[in-house]
Amino acid sequence: MKRAVALLFIIAVCCPAAAWAGPVILGGDDLTDHGSRSGAVNLEGWLYIEKALTNLNPNVTRTGPFTTDIAAIGSAAVVGCPPACPGSNAGAAIASAAGNAGLGVTFFDGAAVINGFFASLASGAVNPRIIWLAGSDASNDEDAAEIAAVNANAAALNSYVASGGGLMSHGISSAGVYDWLSTLLPGITTPGICNSTGATLTPAGQAAFPGLTNSNIDANAGPCHNTFGGNFGGLVALALDGTGTPYIIGGGGGTLIQCGQPGQPPCPTTGVPFPSTLGLLLSAGGFGLAVRLWRARRSQHQSALIE
């Protein structure tokens, strides 16, 4: 019993809040518009969404009970989809991708409904495993009022990810779909240029989401429309466009958006923050390592006090 208590204490000391945060995929894309379903198979951009969801889902650390697997923000359900899913339709894209990933979807369409969703999220009345933002440039996606509603709830999205929830989004920056991200990270930039030809996953992207391949995020999936630059906070580059500029950012389990500023947890020092730390510490062989890490950290703390 003492060993178990000590282990929990060591985990709390060695692993900052990021260890419990959720996985994130933010893309400068409209791949909802560039995909389709053939029989039971998702193609192009919709396959990317399916692959992304299958990687996000097991990395969610937010506690249940969950009211839905995916809260789809900014799209309405498409009757009969799947299997009958019209192309270039954001609601059909997430329904088809989620269906193949074995996940359920609840749709929140319209600005008033979106604001109600965030109010219910705060109260605990709704609790999704993953929040998915439809983005722009397809049919059945976020209109201007819906984009404004999402942007007004930037703090709620940040808190949700910090609590272990998964987040995925699409969109074109010129439509304002990433203004919520700029609110959280004022130093981030979203240039409206991107070239998916020759796009590649970064080592961090490969490590965080091993189910994705370059063909899932390059021109085989579809075009991209904006990249990311400046201050990424706790996010890292997951994929680069053909010019070597990040166009998908985020991270695996343990990803934070805000970090490093007063009142915020420290930013991670590695490309994929903390996804395997907990498993390492919980393994029998990792216990001794955890003790050494704790002792080293305690020694550093005591030295700082003496100085």
Short mmCIF file of C-alpha atoms in Angstrom, two decimals:
data_model
loop_
_atom_site.label_atom_id
_atom_site.label_comp_id
_atom_site.label_asym_id
_atom_site.label_seq_id
_atom_site.Cartn_x
_atom_site.Cartn_y
_atom_site.Cartn_z
CA MET A 1 0.00 0.00 0.00
CA LYS A 2 2.82 2.40 0.96
CA ARG A 3 4.52 1.59 -2.35
CA ALA A 4 1.33 2.47 -4.27
CA VAL A 5 0.90 5.74 -2.38
CA ALA A 6 4.54 6.63 -2.96
CA LEU A 7 4.17 5.87 -6.66
CA LEU A 8 1.17 8.14 -7.00
CA PHE A 9 3.07 10.90 -5.22
CA ILE A 10 6.07 10.45 -7.50
CA ILE A 11 3.85 10.61 -10.59
CA ALA A 12 2.32 13.84 -9.33
CA VAL A 13 5.77 15.34 -8.70
CA CYS A 14 7.50 14.14 -11.86
CA CYS A 15 4.66 14.64 -14.32
CA PRO A 16 3.22 18.15 -14.60
CA ALA A 17 -0.37 18.86 -15.53
CA ALA A 18 0.43 18.19 -19.19
CA ALA A 19 0.65 14.49 -18.43
CA TRP A 20 -3.13 14.47 -18.01
CA ALA A 21 -3.97 16.78 -20.91
CA GLY A 22 -5.47 15.63 -24.16
CA PRO A 23 -4.39 15.08 -27.78
CA VAL A 24 -4.77 17.87 -30.35
CA ILE A 25 -4.80 18.07 -34.17
CA LEU A 26 -5.26 21.53 -35.71
CA GLY A 27 -5.04 21.71 -39.49
CA GLY A 28 -4.91 24.57 -41.94
CA ASP A 29 -7.08 22.51 -44.27
CA ASP A 30 -10.57 22.06 -45.65
CA LEU A 31 -10.25 18.30 -46.09
CA THR A 32 -13.93 18.00 -45.20
CA ASP A 33 -14.46 19.39 -48.70
CA HIS A 34 -11.97 17.07 -50.38
CA GLY A 35 -13.10 13.55 -49.65
CA SER A 36 -15.88 11.08 -50.12
CA ARG A 37 -17.15 7.64 -49.16
CA SER A 38 -17.08 4.71 -51.57
CA GLY A 39 -19.03 1.77 -50.19
CA ALA A 40 -17.61 1.39 -46.70
CA VAL A 41 -14.31 3.14 -47.46
CA ASN A 42 -13.37 6.76 -46.79
CA LEU A 43 -11.25 8.40 -49.47
CA GLU A 44 -8.76 11.27 -49.53
CA GLY A 45 -9.49 13.96 -46.90
CA TRP A 46 -12.14 11.89 -45.18
CA LEU A 47 -9.61 9.09 -44.70
CA TYR A 48 -7.34 11.63 -42.99
CA ILE A 49 -10.14 12.50 -40.58
CA GLU A 50 -10.80 8.82 -39.88
CA LYS A 51 -7.11 8.13 -39.22
CA ALA A 52 -6.84 11.21 -37.01
CA LEU A 53 -9.84 10.16 -34.91
CA THR A 54 -8.48 6.65 -34.39
CA ASN A 55 -5.31 8.24 -33.00
CA LEU A 56 -7.01 10.91 -30.92
CA ASN A 57 -9.48 8.61 -29.21
CA PRO A 58 -7.13 6.30 -27.24
CA ASN A 59 -5.08 9.29 -26.06
CA VAL A 60 -8.01 11.02 -24.36
CA THR A 61 -7.48 11.17 -20.58
CA ARG A 62 -10.56 13.17 -19.59
CA THR A 63 -12.74 11.27 -17.13
CA GLY A 64 -16.23 9.99 -17.89
CA PRO A 65 -18.97 9.16 -17.97
CA PHE A 66 -19.07 10.52 -21.51
CA THR A 67 -22.28 11.70 -23.12
CA THR A 68 -20.90 11.22 -26.64
CA ASP A 69 -17.70 10.20 -28.35
CA ILE A 70 -17.50 13.26 -30.62
CA ALA A 71 -19.16 16.65 -30.32
CA ALA A 72 -19.27 17.95 -33.91
CA ILE A 73 -19.35 21.74 -33.73
CA GLY A 74 -20.68 23.70 -36.69
CA SER A 75 -22.29 20.92 -38.72
CA ALA A 76 -25.70 19.28 -38.86
CA ALA A 77 -26.34 15.56 -39.13
CA VAL A 78 -26.90 14.21 -42.65
CA VAL A 79 -29.82 11.79 -42.82
CA GLY A 80 -28.75 8.35 -44.05
CA CYS A 81 -25.01 9.00 -43.57
CA PRO A 82 -23.35 6.61 -43.28
CA PRO A 83 -23.58 4.86 -45.69
CA ALA A 84 -25.12 7.47 -48.02
CA CYS A 85 -22.75 10.41 -47.45
CA PRO A 86 -22.68 13.31 -49.93
CA GLY A 87 -19.23 14.60 -50.80
CA SER A 88 -17.94 18.09 -49.92
CA ASN A 89 -20.13 18.08 -46.81
CA ALA A 90 -18.50 18.60 -43.40
CA GLY A 91 -21.26 16.86 -41.47
CA ALA A 92 -21.06 13.85 -43.77
CA ALA A 93 -17.27 13.85 -43.47
CA ILE A 94 -17.23 13.55 -39.68
CA ALA A 95 -20.12 11.07 -39.63
CA SER A 96 -18.44 8.81 -42.19
CA ALA A 97 -15.01 9.06 -40.55
CA ALA A 98 -16.36 8.49 -37.06
CA GLY A 99 -18.52 5.57 -38.18
CA ASN A 100 -15.50 3.76 -39.60
CA ALA A 101 -13.56 4.54 -36.42
CA GLY A 102 -16.33 3.01 -34.29
CA LEU A 103 -17.24 6.33 -32.68
CA GLY A 104 -20.56 8.07 -32.20
CA VAL A 105 -21.25 11.72 -33.09
CA THR A 106 -23.56 14.34 -31.62
CA PHE A 107 -24.03 17.45 -33.77
CA PHE A 108 -24.20 21.03 -32.49
CA ASP A 109 -25.25 23.29 -35.35
CA GLY A 110 -26.05 27.00 -35.16
CA ALA A 111 -24.53 29.75 -33.03
CA ALA A 112 -27.11 29.51 -30.25
CA VAL A 113 -26.70 25.74 -30.05
CA ILE A 114 -22.91 26.08 -29.97
CA ASN A 115 -23.06 28.59 -27.12
CA GLY A 116 -25.44 26.22 -25.35
CA PHE A 117 -22.99 23.38 -25.84
CA PHE A 118 -20.19 25.28 -24.13
CA ALA A 119 -22.49 26.24 -21.27
CA SER A 120 -23.46 22.58 -20.87
CA LEU A 121 -19.80 21.57 -21.09
CA ALA A 122 -19.00 23.90 -18.20
CA SER A 123 -21.85 22.53 -16.11
CA GLY A 124 -21.03 18.90 -16.91
CA ALA A 125 -24.33 18.30 -18.68
CA VAL A 126 -22.40 17.28 -21.80
CA ASN A 127 -19.05 15.51 -21.74
CA PRO A 128 -17.60 14.43 -25.11
CA ARG A 129 -14.37 12.50 -25.54
CA ILE A 130 -13.43 14.64 -28.54
CA ILE A 131 -14.49 18.07 -29.75
CA TRP A 132 -14.36 18.42 -33.54
CA LEU A 133 -14.57 21.85 -35.19
CA ALA A 134 -15.97 21.74 -38.72
CA GLY A 135 -14.00 24.70 -40.03
CA SER A 136 -14.81 26.37 -43.31
CA ASP A 137 -14.91 26.01 -47.11
CA ALA A 138 -17.21 22.97 -47.38
CA SER A 139 -20.98 22.79 -47.27
CA ASN A 140 -22.60 22.19 -43.89
CA ASP A 141 -19.71 23.75 -41.98
CA GLU A 142 -19.24 26.81 -39.76
CA ASP A 143 -20.88 30.04 -40.93
CA ALA A 144 -19.78 33.46 -39.67
CA ALA A 145 -22.05 33.39 -36.61
CA GLU A 146 -20.88 29.89 -35.67
CA ILE A 147 -17.23 30.89 -36.10
CA ALA A 148 -17.84 33.83 -33.76
CA ALA A 149 -19.47 31.54 -31.20
CA VAL A 150 -16.49 29.17 -31.23
CA ASN A 151 -14.03 32.06 -31.00
CA ALA A 152 -15.89 33.46 -27.99
CA ASN A 153 -15.27 30.18 -26.17
CA ALA A 154 -11.48 30.01 -26.58
CA ALA A 155 -10.93 29.66 -22.82
CA ALA A 156 -13.38 26.75 -22.68
CA LEU A 157 -11.51 24.92 -25.45
CA ASN A 158 -8.23 25.47 -23.63
CA SER A 159 -9.65 24.14 -20.36
CA TYR A 160 -11.19 21.17 -22.11
CA VAL A 161 -7.85 20.12 -23.63
CA ALA A 162 -6.07 20.70 -20.32
CA SER A 163 -8.58 18.36 -18.67
CA GLY A 164 -7.66 15.55 -21.08
CA GLY A 165 -10.20 16.00 -23.87
CA GLY A 166 -9.28 15.50 -27.52
CA LEU A 167 -9.57 18.37 -30.01
CA MET A 168 -9.51 18.36 -33.81
CA SER A 169 -10.18 21.24 -36.15
CA HIS A 170 -10.07 22.26 -39.79
CA GLY A 171 -10.33 25.63 -41.40
CA ILE A 172 -8.99 28.51 -43.43
CA SER A 173 -7.55 31.33 -41.35
CA SER A 174 -8.97 34.06 -43.58
CA ALA A 175 -12.44 32.97 -42.48
CA GLY A 176 -11.50 33.62 -38.86
CA VAL A 177 -11.74 30.00 -37.77
CA TYR A 178 -8.48 30.18 -35.80
CA ASP A 179 -9.15 33.45 -33.99
CA TRP A 180 -9.83 31.38 -30.86
CA LEU A 181 -6.29 30.00 -31.11
CA SER A 182 -4.85 33.50 -31.51
CA THR A 183 -6.71 34.48 -28.34
CA LEU A 184 -4.96 31.70 -26.43
CA LEU A 185 -1.59 32.20 -28.17
CA PRO A 186 -1.28 35.85 -29.21
CA GLY A 187 2.13 35.16 -30.75
CA ILE A 188 0.90 32.56 -33.22
CA THR A 189 0.46 33.44 -36.89
CA THR A 190 -1.68 31.76 -39.56
CA PRO A 191 -0.42 32.82 -43.01
CA GLY A 192 -2.94 32.10 -45.74
CA ILE A 193 -0.51 30.12 -47.90
CA CYS A 194 0.02 26.37 -48.06
CA ASN A 195 1.06 23.70 -50.55
CA SER A 196 0.12 20.11 -49.72
CA THR A 197 2.20 18.69 -52.59
CA GLY A 198 5.16 17.02 -50.91
CA ALA A 199 3.73 17.49 -47.39
CA THR A 200 5.32 15.28 -44.75
CA LEU A 201 4.73 14.26 -41.17
CA THR A 202 7.34 15.48 -38.71
CA PRO A 203 9.02 13.03 -36.30
CA ALA A 204 6.71 14.45 -33.62
CA GLY A 205 3.71 13.77 -35.86
CA GLN A 206 4.82 10.20 -36.51
CA ALA A 207 5.37 9.59 -32.80
CA ALA A 208 2.14 11.20 -31.65
CA PHE A 209 -0.09 9.64 -34.33
CA PRO A 210 1.46 6.45 -35.72
CA GLY A 211 -1.68 5.61 -37.72
CA LEU A 212 -1.11 8.56 -40.05
CA THR A 213 1.18 8.45 -43.09
CA ASN A 214 2.37 11.12 -45.49
CA SER A 215 -0.23 10.04 -48.03
CA ASN A 216 -2.94 10.86 -45.46
CA ILE A 217 -1.83 14.50 -45.17
CA ASP A 218 -0.30 15.42 -48.55
CA ALA A 219 -1.89 16.17 -51.93
CA ASN A 220 -3.31 12.64 -51.99
CA ALA A 221 -5.69 13.79 -49.26
CA GLY A 222 -6.32 17.21 -50.75
CA PRO A 223 -5.10 20.80 -50.64
CA CYS A 224 -4.19 22.87 -47.61
CA HIS A 225 -4.83 26.59 -47.26
CA ASN A 226 -2.93 28.05 -44.32
CA THR A 227 0.19 27.35 -42.32
CA PHE A 228 1.19 28.21 -38.75
CA GLY A 229 4.10 30.25 -37.44
CA GLY A 230 5.25 32.23 -34.43
CA ASN A 231 4.63 31.02 -30.88
CA PHE A 232 3.00 27.57 -30.73
CA GLY A 233 2.81 27.49 -26.92
CA GLY A 234 2.55 23.82 -25.93
CA LEU A 235 1.76 22.69 -29.47
CA VAL A 236 4.30 21.30 -31.95
CA ALA A 237 4.45 20.88 -35.71
CA LEU A 238 2.90 17.56 -36.74
CA ALA A 239 3.05 18.02 -40.52
CA LEU A 240 4.88 20.33 -42.89
CA ASP A 241 3.63 21.47 -46.26
CA GLY A 242 5.73 21.15 -49.39
CA THR A 243 7.77 24.25 -48.48
CA GLY A 244 8.66 22.86 -45.04
CA THR A 245 6.23 25.11 -43.15
CA PRO A 246 3.95 23.66 -40.41
CA TYR A 247 0.37 23.24 -41.52
CA ILE A 248 -0.86 20.71 -38.96
CA ILE A 249 0.03 21.38 -35.33
CA GLY A 250 -0.92 19.81 -32.03
CA GLY A 251 0.40 16.79 -30.18
CA GLY A 252 -0.39 13.41 -28.68
CA GLY A 253 -1.59 12.65 -25.17
CA GLY A 254 -0.33 15.26 -22.71
CA THR A 255 -0.64 18.23 -25.06
CA LEU A 256 -1.32 21.69 -23.67
CA ILE A 257 -2.20 24.78 -25.68
CA GLN A 258 -1.22 27.51 -23.22
CA CYS A 259 2.00 27.09 -21.27
CA GLY A 260 5.09 28.86 -20.01
CA GLN A 261 3.45 32.13 -18.98
CA PRO A 262 2.66 33.27 -15.40
CA GLY A 263 0.04 31.00 -13.90
CA GLN A 264 0.48 28.40 -16.68
CA PRO A 265 2.29 25.05 -16.56
CA PRO A 266 5.74 24.88 -18.13
CA CYS A 267 6.00 24.20 -21.84
CA PRO A 268 7.22 20.70 -22.79
CA THR A 269 10.86 20.31 -23.73
CA THR A 270 10.25 17.50 -26.22
CA GLY A 271 8.30 17.30 -29.45
CA VAL A 272 5.64 14.95 -28.09
CA PRO A 273 5.04 15.83 -24.43
CA PHE A 274 4.56 13.06 -21.93
CA PRO A 275 2.53 10.47 -23.92
CA SER A 276 4.39 7.50 -22.47
CA THR A 277 5.53 8.86 -19.09
CA LEU A 278 2.65 7.41 -17.13
CA GLY A 279 3.06 3.96 -18.64
CA LEU A 280 6.76 4.05 -17.87
CA LEU A 281 6.17 4.98 -14.26
CA LEU A 282 3.48 2.37 -13.78
CA SER A 283 5.65 -0.41 -15.12
CA ALA A 284 7.50 -2.50 -12.54
CA GLY A 285 10.85 -1.58 -13.99
CA GLY A 286 9.93 2.09 -14.09
CA PHE A 287 9.35 2.39 -10.36
CA GLY A 288 13.04 2.65 -9.55
CA LEU A 289 13.48 5.23 -12.30
CA ALA A 290 10.59 7.23 -10.90
CA VAL A 291 12.20 7.22 -7.46
CA ARG A 292 15.47 8.48 -8.93
CA LEU A 293 13.67 11.19 -10.87
CA TRP A 294 11.86 12.28 -7.72
CA ARG A 295 15.07 12.34 -5.68
CA ALA A 296 16.85 14.34 -8.38
CA ARG A 297 14.02 16.85 -8.54
CA ARG A 298 13.94 17.11 -4.73
CA SER A 299 17.71 17.67 -4.65
CA GLN A 300 17.38 20.46 -7.25
CA HIS A 301 14.62 22.05 -5.22
CA GLN A 302 16.66 21.93 -2.01
CA SER A 303 19.69 23.42 -3.80
CA ALA A 304 17.54 26.26 -5.09
CA LEU A 305 16.35 26.98 -1.55
CA ILE A 306 19.94 27.10 -0.23
CA GLU A 307 20.99 29.49 -2.99
#
